[in-house]
Short mmCIF file of C-alpha atoms in Angstrom, two decimals:
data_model
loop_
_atom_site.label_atom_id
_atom_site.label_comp_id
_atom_site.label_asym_id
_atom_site.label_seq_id
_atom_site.Cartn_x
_atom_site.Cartn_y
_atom_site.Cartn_z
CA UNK A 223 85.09 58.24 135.37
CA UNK A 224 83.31 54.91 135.95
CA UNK A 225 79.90 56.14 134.92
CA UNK A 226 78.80 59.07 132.65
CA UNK A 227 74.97 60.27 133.01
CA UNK A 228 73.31 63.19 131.48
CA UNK A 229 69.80 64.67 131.81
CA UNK A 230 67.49 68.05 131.57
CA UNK A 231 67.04 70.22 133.84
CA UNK A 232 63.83 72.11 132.47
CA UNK A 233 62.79 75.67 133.52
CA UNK A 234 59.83 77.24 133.08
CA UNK A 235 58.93 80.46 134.49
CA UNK A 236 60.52 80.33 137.86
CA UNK A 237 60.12 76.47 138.28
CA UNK A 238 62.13 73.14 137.75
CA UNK A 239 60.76 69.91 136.34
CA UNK A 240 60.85 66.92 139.15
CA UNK A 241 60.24 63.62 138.36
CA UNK A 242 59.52 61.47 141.60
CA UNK A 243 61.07 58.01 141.26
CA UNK A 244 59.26 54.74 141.52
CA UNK A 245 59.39 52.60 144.40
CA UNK A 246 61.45 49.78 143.07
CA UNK A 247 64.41 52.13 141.23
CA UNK A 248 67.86 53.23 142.97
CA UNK A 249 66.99 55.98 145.35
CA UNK A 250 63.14 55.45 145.25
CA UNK A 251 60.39 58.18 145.54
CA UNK A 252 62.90 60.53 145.62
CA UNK A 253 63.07 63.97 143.39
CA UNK A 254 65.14 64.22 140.17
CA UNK A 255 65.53 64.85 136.51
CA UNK A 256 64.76 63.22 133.52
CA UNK A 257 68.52 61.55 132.34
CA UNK A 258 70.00 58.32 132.55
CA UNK A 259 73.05 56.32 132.20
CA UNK A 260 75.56 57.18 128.74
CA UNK A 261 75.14 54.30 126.00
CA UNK A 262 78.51 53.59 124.20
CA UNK A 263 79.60 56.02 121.68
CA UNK A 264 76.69 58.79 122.49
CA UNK A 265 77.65 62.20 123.22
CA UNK A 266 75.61 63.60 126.36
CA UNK A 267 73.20 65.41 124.89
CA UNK A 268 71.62 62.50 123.10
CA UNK A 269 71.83 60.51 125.81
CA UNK A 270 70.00 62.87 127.90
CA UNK A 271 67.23 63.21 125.15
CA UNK A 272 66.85 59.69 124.74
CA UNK A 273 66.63 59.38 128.20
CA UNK A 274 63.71 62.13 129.03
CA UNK A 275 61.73 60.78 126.04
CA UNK A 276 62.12 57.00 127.21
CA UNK A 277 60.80 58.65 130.71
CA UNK A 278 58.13 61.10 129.94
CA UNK A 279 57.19 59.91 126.34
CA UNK A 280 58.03 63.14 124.95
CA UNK A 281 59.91 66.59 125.77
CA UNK A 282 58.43 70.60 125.89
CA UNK A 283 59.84 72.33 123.91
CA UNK A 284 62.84 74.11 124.96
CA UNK A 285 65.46 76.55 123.91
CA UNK A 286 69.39 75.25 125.83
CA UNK A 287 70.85 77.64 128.20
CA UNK A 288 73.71 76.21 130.01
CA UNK A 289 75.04 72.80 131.15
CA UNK A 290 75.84 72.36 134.95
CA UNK A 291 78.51 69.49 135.19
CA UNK A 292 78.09 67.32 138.75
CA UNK A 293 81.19 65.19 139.66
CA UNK A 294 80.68 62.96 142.52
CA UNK A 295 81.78 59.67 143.47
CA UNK A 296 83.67 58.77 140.25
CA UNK A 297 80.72 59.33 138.53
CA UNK A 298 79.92 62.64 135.86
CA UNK A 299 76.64 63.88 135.34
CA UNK A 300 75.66 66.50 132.91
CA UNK A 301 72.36 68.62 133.12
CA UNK A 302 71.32 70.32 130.17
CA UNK A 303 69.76 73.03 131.52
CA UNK A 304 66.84 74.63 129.10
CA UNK A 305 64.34 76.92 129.34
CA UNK A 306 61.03 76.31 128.08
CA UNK A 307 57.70 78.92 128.21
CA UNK A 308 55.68 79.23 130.96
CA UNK A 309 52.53 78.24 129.28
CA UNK A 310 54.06 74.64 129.12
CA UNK A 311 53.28 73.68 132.61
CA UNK A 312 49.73 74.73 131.96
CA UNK A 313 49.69 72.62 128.04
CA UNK A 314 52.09 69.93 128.51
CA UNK A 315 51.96 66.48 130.55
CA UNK A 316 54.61 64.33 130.35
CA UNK A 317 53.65 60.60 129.97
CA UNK A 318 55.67 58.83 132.72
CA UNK A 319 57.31 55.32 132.35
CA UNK A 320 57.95 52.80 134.69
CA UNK A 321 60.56 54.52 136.53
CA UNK A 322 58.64 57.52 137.81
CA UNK A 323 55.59 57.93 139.81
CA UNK A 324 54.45 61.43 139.14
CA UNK A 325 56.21 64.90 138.28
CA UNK A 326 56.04 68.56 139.20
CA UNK A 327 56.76 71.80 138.49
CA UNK A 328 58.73 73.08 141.84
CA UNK A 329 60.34 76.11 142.82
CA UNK A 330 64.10 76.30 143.64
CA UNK A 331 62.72 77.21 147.21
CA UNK A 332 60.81 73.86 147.61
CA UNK A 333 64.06 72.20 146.67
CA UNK A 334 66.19 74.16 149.09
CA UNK A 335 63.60 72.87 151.54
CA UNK A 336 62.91 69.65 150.59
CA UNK A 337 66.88 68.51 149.82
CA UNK A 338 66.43 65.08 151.82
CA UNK A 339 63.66 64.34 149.26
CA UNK A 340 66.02 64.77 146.26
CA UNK A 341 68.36 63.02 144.09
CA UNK A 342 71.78 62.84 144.74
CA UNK A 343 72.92 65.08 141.71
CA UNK A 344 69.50 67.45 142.04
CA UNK A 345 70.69 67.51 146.17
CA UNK A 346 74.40 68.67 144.68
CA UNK A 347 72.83 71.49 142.08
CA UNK A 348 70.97 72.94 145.18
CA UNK A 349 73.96 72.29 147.61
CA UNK A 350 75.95 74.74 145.39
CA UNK A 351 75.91 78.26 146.30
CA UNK A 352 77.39 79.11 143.31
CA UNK A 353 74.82 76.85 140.26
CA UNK A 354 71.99 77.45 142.92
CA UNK A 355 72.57 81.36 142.68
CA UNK A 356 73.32 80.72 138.71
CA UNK A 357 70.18 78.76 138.17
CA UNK A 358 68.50 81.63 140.10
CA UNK A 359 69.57 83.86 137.58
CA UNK A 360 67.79 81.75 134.90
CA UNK A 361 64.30 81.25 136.96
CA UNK A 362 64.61 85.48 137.01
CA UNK A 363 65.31 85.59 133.24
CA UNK A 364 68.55 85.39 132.37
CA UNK A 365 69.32 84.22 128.86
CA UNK A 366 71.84 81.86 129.71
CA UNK A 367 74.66 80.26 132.60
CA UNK A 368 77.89 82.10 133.45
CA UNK A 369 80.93 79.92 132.67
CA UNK A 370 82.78 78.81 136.00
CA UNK A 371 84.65 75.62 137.04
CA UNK A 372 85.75 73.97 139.92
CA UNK A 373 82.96 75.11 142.35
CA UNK A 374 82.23 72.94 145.00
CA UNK A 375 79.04 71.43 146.79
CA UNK A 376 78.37 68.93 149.30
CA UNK A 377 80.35 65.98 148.24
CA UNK A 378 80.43 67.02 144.58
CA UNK A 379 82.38 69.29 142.72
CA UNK A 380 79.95 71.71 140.04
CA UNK A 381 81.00 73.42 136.47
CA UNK A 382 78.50 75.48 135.02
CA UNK A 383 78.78 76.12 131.07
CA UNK A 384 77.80 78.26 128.78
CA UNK A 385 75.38 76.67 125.57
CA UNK A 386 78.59 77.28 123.25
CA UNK A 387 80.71 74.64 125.46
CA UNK A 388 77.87 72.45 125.46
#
């Protein structure tokens, strides 16, 4: 793999956290998650906490229930996905860097809707029958991901893990 990226894909309630890139980033004003490119010797999840707290200053809490693995293009990312309480999207504001013009709390319909405004790997999650009925499951309650590999999207291919594997 040429390049390894990792991220968060936050839940809360029955919503997703979007961060809307700035203008003058790859794939600008366009829907995502907080994550960003691997530094040397870092294991993914660091590198996606480093990452969301370079980008929003600081995270909500959160309590990790899956990973969702997104290989496209010679390029990995992983999405830690984790579930934090509902009341966050009423007490927490993240405090957005350069990178990102504003954020939201969106619905997985909004997303199914809105794919040409999302980003690459986001567009893949949603593409997926398979993590897209999975990350249903955790917007509904579930405690965690089911385990399954080799599940394909729209020029990606998907593995969803369990927190244990992660």
């Amino acid at each position: 793999m040429a390049k390894r990226s990792a991220g968060f894909l936050v839940v809360s309630g029955r919503r997703v956290l979007l961060l809307q890139r700035a203008d003058h980033v790859n794939n600008p004003r366009l829907w995502g998650l907080p994550g960003g490119q691997r530094d040397r010797g870092e294991v993914p999840y660091e590198t996606a906490f480093r990452e969301a707290w370079e980008e929003m200053d600081h995270i909500p809490d959160h309590r990790l229930v899956g990973e969702i693995v997104v290989r496209r293009k010679g390029k990995e990312y992983r999405l830690f996905v984790c579930r934090a309480t509902k009341a966050v999207r009423r007490t927490w504001r993240p405090d957005l860097n350069g990178e990102h013009r504003r954020y939201r709390w969106a619905k997985l319909r909004w997303c199914r809707e809105n794919r040409r405004r999302l980003h690459p790997v986001m567009k893949a999650v949603v593409g997926c029958r398979a993590s897209r009925r999975a990350l249903k499951a955790i917007l509904r309650g579930a405690e965690r991901l089911p385990a399954r590999r080799g599940l394909r999207a729209p020029a990606a291919r998907i593995a969803l893990k369990r927190p244990e594997a992660a």
